[in-house]
Structure formats: C-alpha cells, structure tokens
Tab-separated table of C-alpha atoms in Angstrom:
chain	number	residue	atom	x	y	z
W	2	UNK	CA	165.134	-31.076	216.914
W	3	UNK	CA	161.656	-29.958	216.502
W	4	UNK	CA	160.848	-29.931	212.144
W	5	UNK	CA	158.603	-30.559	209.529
W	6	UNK	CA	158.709	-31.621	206.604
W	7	UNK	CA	155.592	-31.132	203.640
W	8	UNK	CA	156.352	-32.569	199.989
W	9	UNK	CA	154.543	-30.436	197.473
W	10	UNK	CA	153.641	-27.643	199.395
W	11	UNK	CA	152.363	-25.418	196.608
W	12	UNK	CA	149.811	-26.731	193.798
W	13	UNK	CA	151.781	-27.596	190.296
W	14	UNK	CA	150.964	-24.261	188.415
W	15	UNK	CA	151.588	-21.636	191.624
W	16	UNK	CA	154.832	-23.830	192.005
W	17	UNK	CA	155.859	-23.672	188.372
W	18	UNK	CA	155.583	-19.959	187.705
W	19	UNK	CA	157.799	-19.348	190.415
W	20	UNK	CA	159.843	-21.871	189.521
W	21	UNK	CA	160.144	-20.745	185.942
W	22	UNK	CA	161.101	-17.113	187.350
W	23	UNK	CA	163.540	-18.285	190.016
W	24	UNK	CA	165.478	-20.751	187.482
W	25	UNK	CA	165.093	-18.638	184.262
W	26	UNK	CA	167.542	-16.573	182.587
W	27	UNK	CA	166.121	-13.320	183.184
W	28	UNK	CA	165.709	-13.138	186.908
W	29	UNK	CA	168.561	-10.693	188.621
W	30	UNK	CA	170.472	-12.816	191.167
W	31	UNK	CA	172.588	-10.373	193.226
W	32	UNK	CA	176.329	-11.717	194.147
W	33	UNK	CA	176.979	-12.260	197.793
W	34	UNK	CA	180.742	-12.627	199.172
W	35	UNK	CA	180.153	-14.891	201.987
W	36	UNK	CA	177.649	-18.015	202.760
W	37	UNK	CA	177.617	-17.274	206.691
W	38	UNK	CA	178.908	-14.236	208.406
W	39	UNK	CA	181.405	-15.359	210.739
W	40	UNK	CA	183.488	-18.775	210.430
W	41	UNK	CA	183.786	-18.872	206.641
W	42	UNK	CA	186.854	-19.305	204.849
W	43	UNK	CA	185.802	-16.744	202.346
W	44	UNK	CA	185.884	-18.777	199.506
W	45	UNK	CA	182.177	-19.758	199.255
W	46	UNK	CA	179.727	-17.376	197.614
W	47	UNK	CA	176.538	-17.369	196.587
W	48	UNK	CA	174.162	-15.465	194.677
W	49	UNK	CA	170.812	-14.451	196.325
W	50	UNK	CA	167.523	-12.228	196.331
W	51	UNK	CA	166.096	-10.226	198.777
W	52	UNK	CA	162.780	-9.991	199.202
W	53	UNK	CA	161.462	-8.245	202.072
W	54	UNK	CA	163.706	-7.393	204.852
W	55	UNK	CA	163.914	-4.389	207.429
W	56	UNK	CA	159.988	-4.436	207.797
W	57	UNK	CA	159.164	-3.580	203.627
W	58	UNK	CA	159.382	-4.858	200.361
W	59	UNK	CA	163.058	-4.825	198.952
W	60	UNK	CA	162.137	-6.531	195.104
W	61	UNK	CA	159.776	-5.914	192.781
W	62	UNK	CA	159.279	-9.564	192.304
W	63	UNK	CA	157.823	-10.070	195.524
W	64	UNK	CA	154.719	-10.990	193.517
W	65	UNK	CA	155.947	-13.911	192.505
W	66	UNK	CA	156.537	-15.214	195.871
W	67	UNK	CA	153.277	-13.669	196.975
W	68	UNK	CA	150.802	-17.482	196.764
W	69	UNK	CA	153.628	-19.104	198.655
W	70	UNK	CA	154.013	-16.624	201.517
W	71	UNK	CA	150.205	-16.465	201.804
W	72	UNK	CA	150.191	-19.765	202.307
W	73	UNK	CA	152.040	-19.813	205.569
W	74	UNK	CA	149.633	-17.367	206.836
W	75	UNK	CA	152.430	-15.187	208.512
W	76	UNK	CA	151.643	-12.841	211.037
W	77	UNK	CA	154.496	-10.578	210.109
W	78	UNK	CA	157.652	-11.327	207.791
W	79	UNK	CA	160.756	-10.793	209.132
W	80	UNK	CA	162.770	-11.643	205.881
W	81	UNK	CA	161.921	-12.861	202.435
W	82	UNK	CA	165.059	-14.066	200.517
W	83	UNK	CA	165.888	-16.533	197.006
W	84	UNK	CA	169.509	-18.521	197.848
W	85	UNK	CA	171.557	-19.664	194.244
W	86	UNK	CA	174.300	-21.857	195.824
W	87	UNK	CA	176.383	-22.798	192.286
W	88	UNK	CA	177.449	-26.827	192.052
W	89	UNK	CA	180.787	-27.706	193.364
W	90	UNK	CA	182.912	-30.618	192.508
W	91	UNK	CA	182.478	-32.081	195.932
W	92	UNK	CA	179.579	-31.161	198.010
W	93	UNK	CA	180.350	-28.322	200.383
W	94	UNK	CA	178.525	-27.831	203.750
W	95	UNK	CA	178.780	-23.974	204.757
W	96	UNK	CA	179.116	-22.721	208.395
W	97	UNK	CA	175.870	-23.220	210.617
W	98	UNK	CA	174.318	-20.051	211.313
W	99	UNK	CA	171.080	-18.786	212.783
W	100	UNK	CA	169.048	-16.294	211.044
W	101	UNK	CA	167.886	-14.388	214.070
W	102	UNK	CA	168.471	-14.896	217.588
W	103	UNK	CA	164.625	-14.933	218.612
W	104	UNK	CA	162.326	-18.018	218.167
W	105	UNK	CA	160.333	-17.624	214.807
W	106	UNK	CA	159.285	-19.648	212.125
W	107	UNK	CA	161.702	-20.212	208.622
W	108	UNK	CA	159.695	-21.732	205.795
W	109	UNK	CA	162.658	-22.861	203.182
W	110	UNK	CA	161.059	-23.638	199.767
W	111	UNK	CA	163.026	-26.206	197.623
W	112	UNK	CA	162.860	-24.736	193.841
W	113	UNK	CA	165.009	-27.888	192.428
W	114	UNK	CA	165.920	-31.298	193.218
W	115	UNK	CA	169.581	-32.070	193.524
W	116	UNK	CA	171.739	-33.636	196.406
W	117	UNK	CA	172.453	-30.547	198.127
W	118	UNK	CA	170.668	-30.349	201.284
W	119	UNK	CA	170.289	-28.488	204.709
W	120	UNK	CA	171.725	-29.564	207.850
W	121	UNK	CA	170.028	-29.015	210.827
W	122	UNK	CA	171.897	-28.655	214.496
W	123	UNK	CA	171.390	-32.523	215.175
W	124	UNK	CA	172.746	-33.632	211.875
W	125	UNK	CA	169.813	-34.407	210.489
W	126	UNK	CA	169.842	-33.826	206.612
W	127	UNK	CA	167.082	-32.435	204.757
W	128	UNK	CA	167.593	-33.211	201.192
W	129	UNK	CA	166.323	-30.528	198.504
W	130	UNK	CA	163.446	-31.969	196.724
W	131	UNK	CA	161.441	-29.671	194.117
W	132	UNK	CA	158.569	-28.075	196.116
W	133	UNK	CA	159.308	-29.265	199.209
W	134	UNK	CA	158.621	-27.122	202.581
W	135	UNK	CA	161.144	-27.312	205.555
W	136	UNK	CA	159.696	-25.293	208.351
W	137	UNK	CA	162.382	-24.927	211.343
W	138	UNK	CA	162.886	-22.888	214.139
W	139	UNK	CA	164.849	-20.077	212.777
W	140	UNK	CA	166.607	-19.066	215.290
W	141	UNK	CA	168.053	-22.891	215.638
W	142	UNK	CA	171.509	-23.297	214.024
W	143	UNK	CA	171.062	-24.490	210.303
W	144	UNK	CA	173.819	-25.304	207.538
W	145	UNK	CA	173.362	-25.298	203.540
W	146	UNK	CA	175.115	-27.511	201.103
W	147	UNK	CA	175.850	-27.201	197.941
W	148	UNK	CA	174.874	-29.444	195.356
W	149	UNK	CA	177.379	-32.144	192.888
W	150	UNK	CA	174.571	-33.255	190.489
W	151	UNK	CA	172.604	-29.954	189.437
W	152	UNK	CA	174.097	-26.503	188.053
W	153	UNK	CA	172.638	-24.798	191.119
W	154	UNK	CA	170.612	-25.034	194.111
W	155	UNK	CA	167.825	-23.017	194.536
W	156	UNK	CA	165.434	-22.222	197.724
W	157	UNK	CA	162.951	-19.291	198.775
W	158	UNK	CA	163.542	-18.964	202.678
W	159	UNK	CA	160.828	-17.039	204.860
W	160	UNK	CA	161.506	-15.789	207.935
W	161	UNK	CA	158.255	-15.041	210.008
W	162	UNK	CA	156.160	-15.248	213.088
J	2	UNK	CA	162.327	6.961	223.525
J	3	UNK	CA	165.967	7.593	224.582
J	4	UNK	CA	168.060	5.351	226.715
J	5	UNK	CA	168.490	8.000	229.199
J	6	UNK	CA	170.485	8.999	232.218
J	7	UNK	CA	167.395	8.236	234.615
J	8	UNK	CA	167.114	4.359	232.552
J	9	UNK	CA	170.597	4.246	233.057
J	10	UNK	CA	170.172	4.548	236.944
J	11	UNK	CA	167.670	2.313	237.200
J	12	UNK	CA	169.756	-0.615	235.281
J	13	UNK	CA	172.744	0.242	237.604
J	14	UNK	CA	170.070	-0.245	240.813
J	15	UNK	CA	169.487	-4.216	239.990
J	16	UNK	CA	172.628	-4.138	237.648
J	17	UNK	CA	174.459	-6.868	240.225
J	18	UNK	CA	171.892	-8.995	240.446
J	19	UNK	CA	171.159	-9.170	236.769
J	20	UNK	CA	174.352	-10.263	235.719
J	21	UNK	CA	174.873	-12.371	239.006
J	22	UNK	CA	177.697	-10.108	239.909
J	23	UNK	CA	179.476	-10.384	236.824
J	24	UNK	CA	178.865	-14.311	236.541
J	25	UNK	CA	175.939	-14.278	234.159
J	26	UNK	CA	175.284	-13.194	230.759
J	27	UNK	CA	171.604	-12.053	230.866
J	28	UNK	CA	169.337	-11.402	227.560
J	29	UNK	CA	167.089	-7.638	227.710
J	30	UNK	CA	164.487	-7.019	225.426
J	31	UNK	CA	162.931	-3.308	225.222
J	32	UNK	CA	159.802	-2.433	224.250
J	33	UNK	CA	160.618	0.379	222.149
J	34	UNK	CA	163.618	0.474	220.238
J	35	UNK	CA	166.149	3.248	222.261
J	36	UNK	CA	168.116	5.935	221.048
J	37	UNK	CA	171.365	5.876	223.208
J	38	UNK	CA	171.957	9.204	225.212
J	39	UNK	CA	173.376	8.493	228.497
J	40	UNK	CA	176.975	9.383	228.377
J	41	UNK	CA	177.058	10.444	231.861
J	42	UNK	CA	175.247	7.488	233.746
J	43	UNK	CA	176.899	5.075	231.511
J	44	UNK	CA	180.312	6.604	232.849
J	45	UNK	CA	179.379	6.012	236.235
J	46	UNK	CA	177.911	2.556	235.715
J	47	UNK	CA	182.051	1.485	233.694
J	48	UNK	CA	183.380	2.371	237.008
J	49	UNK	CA	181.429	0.737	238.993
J	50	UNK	CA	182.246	-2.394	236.517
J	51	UNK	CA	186.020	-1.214	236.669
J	52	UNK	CA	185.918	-1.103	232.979
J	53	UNK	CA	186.016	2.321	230.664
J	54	UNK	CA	183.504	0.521	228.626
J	55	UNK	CA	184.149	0.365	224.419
J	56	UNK	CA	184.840	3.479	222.917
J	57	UNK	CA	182.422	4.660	220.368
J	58	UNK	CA	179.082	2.677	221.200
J	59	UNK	CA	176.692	3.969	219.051
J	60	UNK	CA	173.389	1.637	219.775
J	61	UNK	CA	171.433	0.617	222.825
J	62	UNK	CA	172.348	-3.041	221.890
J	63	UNK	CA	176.089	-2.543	222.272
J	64	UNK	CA	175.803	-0.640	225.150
J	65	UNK	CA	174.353	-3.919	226.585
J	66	UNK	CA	176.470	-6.100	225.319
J	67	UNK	CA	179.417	-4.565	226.444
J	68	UNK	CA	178.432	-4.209	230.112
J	69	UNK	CA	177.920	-8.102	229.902
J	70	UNK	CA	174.240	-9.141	228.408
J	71	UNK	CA	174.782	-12.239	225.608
J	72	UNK	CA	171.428	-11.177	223.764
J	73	UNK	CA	169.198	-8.056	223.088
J	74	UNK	CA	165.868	-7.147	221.157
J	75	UNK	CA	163.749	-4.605	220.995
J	76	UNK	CA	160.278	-4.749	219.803
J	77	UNK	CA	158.671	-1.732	218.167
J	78	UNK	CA	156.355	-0.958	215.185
J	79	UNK	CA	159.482	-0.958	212.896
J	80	UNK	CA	163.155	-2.712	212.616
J	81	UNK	CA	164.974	0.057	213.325
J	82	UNK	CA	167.970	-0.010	215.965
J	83	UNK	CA	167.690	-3.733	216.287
J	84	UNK	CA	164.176	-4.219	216.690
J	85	UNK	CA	161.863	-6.286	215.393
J	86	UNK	CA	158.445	-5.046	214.282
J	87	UNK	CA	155.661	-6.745	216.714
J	88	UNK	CA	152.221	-5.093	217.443
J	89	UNK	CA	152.383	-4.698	221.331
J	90	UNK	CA	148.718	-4.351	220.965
J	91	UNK	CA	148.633	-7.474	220.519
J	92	UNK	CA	149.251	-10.528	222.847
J	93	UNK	CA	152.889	-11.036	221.431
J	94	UNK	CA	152.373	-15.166	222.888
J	95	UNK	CA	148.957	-15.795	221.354
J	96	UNK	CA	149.042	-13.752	217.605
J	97	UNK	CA	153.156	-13.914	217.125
J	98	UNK	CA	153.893	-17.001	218.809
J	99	UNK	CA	156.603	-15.221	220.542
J	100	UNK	CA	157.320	-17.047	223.760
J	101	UNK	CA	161.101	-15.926	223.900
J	102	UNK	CA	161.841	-15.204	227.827
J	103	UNK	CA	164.250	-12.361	228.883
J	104	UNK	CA	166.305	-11.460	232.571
J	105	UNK	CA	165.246	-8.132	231.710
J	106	UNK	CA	162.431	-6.600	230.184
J	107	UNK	CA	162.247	-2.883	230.183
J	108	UNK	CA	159.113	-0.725	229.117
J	109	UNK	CA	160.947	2.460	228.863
J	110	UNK	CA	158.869	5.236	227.863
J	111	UNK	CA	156.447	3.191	225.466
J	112	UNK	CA	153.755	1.653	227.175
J	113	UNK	CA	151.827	4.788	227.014
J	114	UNK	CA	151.812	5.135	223.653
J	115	UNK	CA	150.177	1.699	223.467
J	116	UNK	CA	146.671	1.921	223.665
J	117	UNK	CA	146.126	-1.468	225.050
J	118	UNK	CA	147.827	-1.295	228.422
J	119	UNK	CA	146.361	-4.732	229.553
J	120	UNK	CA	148.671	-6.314	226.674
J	121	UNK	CA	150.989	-4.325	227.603
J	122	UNK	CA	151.622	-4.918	231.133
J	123	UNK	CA	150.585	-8.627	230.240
J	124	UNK	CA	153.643	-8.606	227.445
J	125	UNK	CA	156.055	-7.902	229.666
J	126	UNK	CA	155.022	-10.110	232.270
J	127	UNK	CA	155.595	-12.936	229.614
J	128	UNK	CA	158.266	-11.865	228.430
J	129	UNK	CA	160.084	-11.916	231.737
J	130	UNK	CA	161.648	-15.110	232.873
J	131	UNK	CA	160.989	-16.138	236.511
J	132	UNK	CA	164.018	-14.367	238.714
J	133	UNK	CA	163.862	-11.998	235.964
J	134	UNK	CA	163.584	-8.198	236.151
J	135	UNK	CA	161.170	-5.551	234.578
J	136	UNK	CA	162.058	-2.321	234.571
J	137	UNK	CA	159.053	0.528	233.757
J	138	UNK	CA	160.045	4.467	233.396
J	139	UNK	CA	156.723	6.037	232.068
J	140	UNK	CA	155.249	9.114	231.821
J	141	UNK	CA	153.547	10.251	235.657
J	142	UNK	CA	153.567	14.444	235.622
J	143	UNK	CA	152.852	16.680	233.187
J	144	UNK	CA	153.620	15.160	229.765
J	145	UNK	CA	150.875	16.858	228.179
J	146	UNK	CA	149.504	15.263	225.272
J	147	UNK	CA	152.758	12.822	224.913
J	148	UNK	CA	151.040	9.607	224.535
J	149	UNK	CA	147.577	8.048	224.791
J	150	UNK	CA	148.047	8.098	228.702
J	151	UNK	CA	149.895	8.688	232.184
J	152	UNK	CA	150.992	6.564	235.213
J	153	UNK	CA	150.355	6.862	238.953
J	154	UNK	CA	152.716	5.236	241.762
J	155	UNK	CA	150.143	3.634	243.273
J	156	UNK	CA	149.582	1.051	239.729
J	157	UNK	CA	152.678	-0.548	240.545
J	158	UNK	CA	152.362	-1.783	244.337
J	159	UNK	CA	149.192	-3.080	243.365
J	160	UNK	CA	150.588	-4.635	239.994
J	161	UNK	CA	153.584	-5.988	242.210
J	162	UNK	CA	150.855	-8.026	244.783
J	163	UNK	CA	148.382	-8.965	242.492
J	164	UNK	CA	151.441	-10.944	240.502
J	165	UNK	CA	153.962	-11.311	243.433
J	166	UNK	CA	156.394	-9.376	241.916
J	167	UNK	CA	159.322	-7.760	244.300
J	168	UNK	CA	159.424	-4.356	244.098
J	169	UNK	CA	162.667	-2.993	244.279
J	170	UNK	CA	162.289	0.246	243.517
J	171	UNK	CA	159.268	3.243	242.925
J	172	UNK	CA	160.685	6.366	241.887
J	173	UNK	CA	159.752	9.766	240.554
J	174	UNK	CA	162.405	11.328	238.973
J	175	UNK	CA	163.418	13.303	235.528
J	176	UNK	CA	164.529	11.439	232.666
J	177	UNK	CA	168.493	13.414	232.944
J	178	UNK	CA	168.489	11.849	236.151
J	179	UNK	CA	169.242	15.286	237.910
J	180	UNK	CA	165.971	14.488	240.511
J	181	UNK	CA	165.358	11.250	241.363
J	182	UNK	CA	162.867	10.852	244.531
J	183	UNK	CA	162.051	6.937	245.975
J	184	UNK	CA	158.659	6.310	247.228
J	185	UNK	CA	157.733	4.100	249.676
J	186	UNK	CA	155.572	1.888	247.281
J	187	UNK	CA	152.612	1.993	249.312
J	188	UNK	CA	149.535	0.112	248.161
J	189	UNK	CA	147.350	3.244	249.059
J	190	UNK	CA	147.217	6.429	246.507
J	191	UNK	CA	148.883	9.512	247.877
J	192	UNK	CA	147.474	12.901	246.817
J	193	UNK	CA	150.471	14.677	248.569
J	194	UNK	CA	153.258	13.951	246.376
J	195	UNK	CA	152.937	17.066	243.708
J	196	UNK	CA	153.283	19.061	247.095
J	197	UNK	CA	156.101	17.054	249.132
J	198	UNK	CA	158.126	16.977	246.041
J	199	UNK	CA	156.935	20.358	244.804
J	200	UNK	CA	156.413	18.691	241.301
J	201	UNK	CA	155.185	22.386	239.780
J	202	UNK	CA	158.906	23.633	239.997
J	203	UNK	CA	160.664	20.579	238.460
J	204	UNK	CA	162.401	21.911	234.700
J	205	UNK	CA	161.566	18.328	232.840
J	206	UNK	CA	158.623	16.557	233.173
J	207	UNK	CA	158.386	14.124	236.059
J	208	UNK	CA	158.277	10.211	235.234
J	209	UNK	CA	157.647	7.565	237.277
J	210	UNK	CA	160.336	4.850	237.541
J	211	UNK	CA	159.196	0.997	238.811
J	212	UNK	CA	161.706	-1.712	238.861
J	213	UNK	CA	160.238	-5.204	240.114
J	214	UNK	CA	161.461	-8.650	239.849
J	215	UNK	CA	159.409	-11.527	238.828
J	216	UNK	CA	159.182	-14.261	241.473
J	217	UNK	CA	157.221	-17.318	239.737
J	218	UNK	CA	156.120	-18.702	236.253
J	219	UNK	CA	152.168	-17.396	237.215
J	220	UNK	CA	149.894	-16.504	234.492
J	221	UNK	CA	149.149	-12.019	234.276
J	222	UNK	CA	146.190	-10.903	236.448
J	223	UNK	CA	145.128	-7.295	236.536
J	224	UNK	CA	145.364	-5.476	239.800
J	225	UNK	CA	142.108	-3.669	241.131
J	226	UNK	CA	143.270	-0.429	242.663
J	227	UNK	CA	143.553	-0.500	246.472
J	228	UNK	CA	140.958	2.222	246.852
J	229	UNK	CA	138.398	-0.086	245.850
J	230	UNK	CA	139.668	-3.480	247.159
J	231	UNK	CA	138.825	-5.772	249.741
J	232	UNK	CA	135.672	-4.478	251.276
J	233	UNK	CA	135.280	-2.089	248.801
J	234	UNK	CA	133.600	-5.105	246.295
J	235	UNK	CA	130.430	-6.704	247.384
J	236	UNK	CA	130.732	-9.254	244.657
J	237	UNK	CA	132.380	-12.040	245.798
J	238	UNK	CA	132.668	-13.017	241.971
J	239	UNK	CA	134.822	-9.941	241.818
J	240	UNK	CA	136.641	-9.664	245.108
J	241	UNK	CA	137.885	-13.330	244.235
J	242	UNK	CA	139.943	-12.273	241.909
J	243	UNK	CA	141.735	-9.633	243.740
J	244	UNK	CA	144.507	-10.254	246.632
C-alpha cells in the first residue's frame, strides 16, 4: 500500500505554535459520538475540529493551520479537521473507514508522540510521532488508535487533491 | 441542471448494458451536480427493473444507487448534492490528480457553461473507463443566452470516429422527454433538421442528446469537422491528425 512517511515536516517554530494551540487549554474541541460511521460499537468518542469542509472555512482558527496546509501545496481542500482521541487503558483500534470514496491525497499531521498509531489497510502501523507527515491515499481504508501512554492523541488530517 | 425525464431516457437506453443486466454494480460521475426531477421516467425505468424503486429518494445519488450503481460523484464548482468542487476548466488528470475512472460519465447540461470545451470533452473522455459509457444532453436549439455556447449533431459523429467511440444514440429531443427525435448520426452537417422536425413549434427548447461508449484506453484527440476533412486540408501536418 502506496505511503509516505516525512519526520518533521514543519520547521520547529511553525510546528510549535500550532502545537501550543492544538494541545492548550483554550482551544474548543467539539464532542463527536462516534469514531467511524458505520461498524462502531458506539462506545468510542472523540473530540475533534473542523476546519474547512463543504468547499469553505468552518473555524476561525484555520490560521493556525494555514503554514502547514500551504505546505502541501493543495490544489483544492476537500476537508480540514483536528482529531482528540482521549487515552484508554488498553489501546483501542477504531473501525477502518475511508474518508471519501474518490482517490485524493490525506496529509495526517502528528501533534504528539504517544503509542497510538494509524493502521493502514495492509496492517501496516504508522506510529504517531510529534510532527510527523503520513500522506495516504484517502480514499484507501485507514484505522486510528488510541493511545495508553499520553492523555490524548492529537493529529491535523487534510483531505485534498 | 436537473436530472430530467429526457436524462432519464437516455440512462434507460444503455441501462442493461451498464449494469450487465443486473450483474454489475457500475460507478457514474456527473459533471454538474443534478437536481432530481424525473418522477415519471424514473417510474418507467422501476418497471422495467421489476422493482417500485425506494420511496422518498430525494438526491440524484440515491436514485443511482438504488437502481444498482455501487458509487457516484459529481463534480461541480461547489459540494453541494454530493459533489465535489473541481474546476472542469481545468484538466481534472494533470492539475487535480484525479485519475478516478467511471462506467458512466454523464455531461448533462454543463458542458456549455464551461468555457473550455476541449477540457471538457477531454474530462470526460478520462474519466470514462474503457467499455464505459458517456452520456451528453446539451443545449442544440434555441437556449438563448443559457450558457457560454450551443451544440450541433454533427460534433458527436465526428467526436465518436476521431476517438472510436460507439455511438449508440444521437437525439434531439426536450428535456420532459415529451419529443424525442433519433438522428442518424451522420458524419456530414444537415441544415434540414429545424425544418424536418419543425424545431420553431417545439414548447421547450430543443437539446441534443449523444450517448457513446468508449471502446479503448486511447489518449483524447479533437475531431476536425467533416466539412473540412480529408481533402478539405492541404497540410499533410494537419490532415495527419484527423481520421
């Protein structure tokens, strides 16, 4: 399964600021009832934050995300959205989705290192490392985890052609 | 646009072969996103499937769904009504990276509002997988001042050799399906046909219906209009390019 992989994608102080907004106290985390949308047992939220989604700006922190996104160079953004899985006791893999069914690009941005990770169709595991860049097919089946060692797990995902 | 009686017709025309008689579940993308209309046509296309269809559909994407497709898109300027916003300006391959292929691809009633119609015609062409179908209902008489541009028969039989599509059908017809006329799909233009089907007295506006299957995975060329074909060119440069 076609993926890579770049390690400190943003420079330190473009990576911190959003880092300090994404894992500060102030920043409004919305609650959502279900991980996946079919398959789950219900029982596994999340919090997230939307972005951009149906073709405009949905936050009005999309500033902050504004040096990473231009630094995929998208074309045009399909969906712009901050994931807050909470730890777990034992580590949890949600329900593999797919976050469109047409072929496009998903940048997921690692905020914070912990040993939750994302599971791609093959089984290969894609540990969350602080400013690390997954870029996937997004329209590939994909699975989060959460994490065991860290309050939360964090990640920006961009969905764009 | 509106997914109309007359679209609905020409779905239920290559409707068997689309879904393999029931045996496949083909993908459709639209340019355009559609605004379902059809009640009638879509009546007549359940009984033909011996199914009264789900109650209640209220989007072009159900409507496919239910009569068997697995997966539909359209592609507009916005992501309303399940479309996603791609310039079709643009070569969708080359600036998107969109190389998604679809059994159907239907350019109903947006190409002409499209200002490129090279990318246009070239999108769909892409976007149709070999064996795959492409349906166009655009506007041909009248229309005044609708979009950027009409269409005359005589595009697609020339469109259909210079890519060896199959043409399977050339109509003119009105989009509530009540006249429906099928042309021979002659290479040659035909002045005669505001006359023979006394176009001046139709109530809606006629369009022109073409419905052509892709036969092999060959890269877009333009057509040059028949008129001016063959011995027509003295360049061989030019004529070279042209069946």
């Amino acid at each position: 399964m076609d993926y890579k992989i770049e390690d400190n994608f943003l420079d330190k102080d473009t990576f911190k600021f959003i880092e300090d907004q994404l894992m500060g106290t102030q920043f409004p985390w919305y609650f959502q009832p279900g991980v996946v949308e079919e398959g789950d047992d219900g029982l596994w939220t999340y919090l997230a934050h939307q972005f951009f989604a149906e073709n405009r700006q949905q936050s009005n922190y999309m500033q902050v995300l504004q040096p990473f996104i231009d630094m995929l160079k998208p074309r045009a953004l399909i969906r712009v959205k901050a994931n807050c899985y909470p730890r777990s006791e034992t580590s949890h893999q949600h329900n593999f989705h797919i976050d469109c069914d047409y072929t496009h690009n998903l940048a997921l941005l690692s905020i914070n290192t912990c040993n939750g990770f994302t599971v791609l169709e093959d089984g290969t595991k894609i540990e969350s490392k602080r400013n690390r860049l997954l870029l996937i097919d997004g329209s590939t089946k994909h699975a989060s985890t959460t994490c065991t060692d860290a309050q939360i797990r964090v990640n920006v995902g961009v969905n764009f052609f | 646009m509106s997914f109309t009686n007359l679209m609905t017709i020409a779905l239920d025309s290559i409707l068997d072969e689309v879904t393999c008689n029931g045996k496949c579940t083909p993908t459709v993308v639209e340019l355009g996103n559609q605004r379902l209309k059809n009640n009638k046509s879509r009546a007549k296309m359940y009984n033909k499937l011996q199914t009264t269809g789900t109650p209640g559909l209220s989007t072009t994407k159900e409507f496919f769904l239910d009569i068997g497709f697995r997966k539909y898109l359209a592609i507009d300027v916005n992501t309303e009504m399940d479309a996603v916003a791609l310039d079709l300006n643009m070569d969708l391959e080359k600036h998107y990276g969109f190389k998604d292929k679809f059994d159907l691809v239907t350019n109903n009633g947006t190409g002409e509002h499209v200002f490129n119609q090279y990318m246009v015609f070239r999108n769909v062409h892409n976007l149709c997988q070999v064996k795959g179908f492409m349906i166009h209902i655009l506007p041909f008489y009248r229309w005044v001042d609708h979009g950027f541009y009409n269409f005359q028969p005589n595009l697609f039989p020339c469109l259909a050799l210079q890519n060896n599509y199959k043409l399977h059908g050339l109509w003119i017809g009105t989009s509530d399906g009540h006249q429906i006329e099928k042309l021979s799909g002659k290479l040659s233009r035909d002045k005669g046909y505001r006359n023979q089907y006394n176009l001046d007295s139709w109530e809606r506006d006629p369009m022109i219906v073409a419905i052509m299957q892709k036969k092999e995975n060959n890269e877009f060329s333009p057509p040059q209009q028949h008129l001016y074909n063959n011995e027509n060119i003295a360049s061989a440069e030019i004529s070279n390019r042209y069946k």
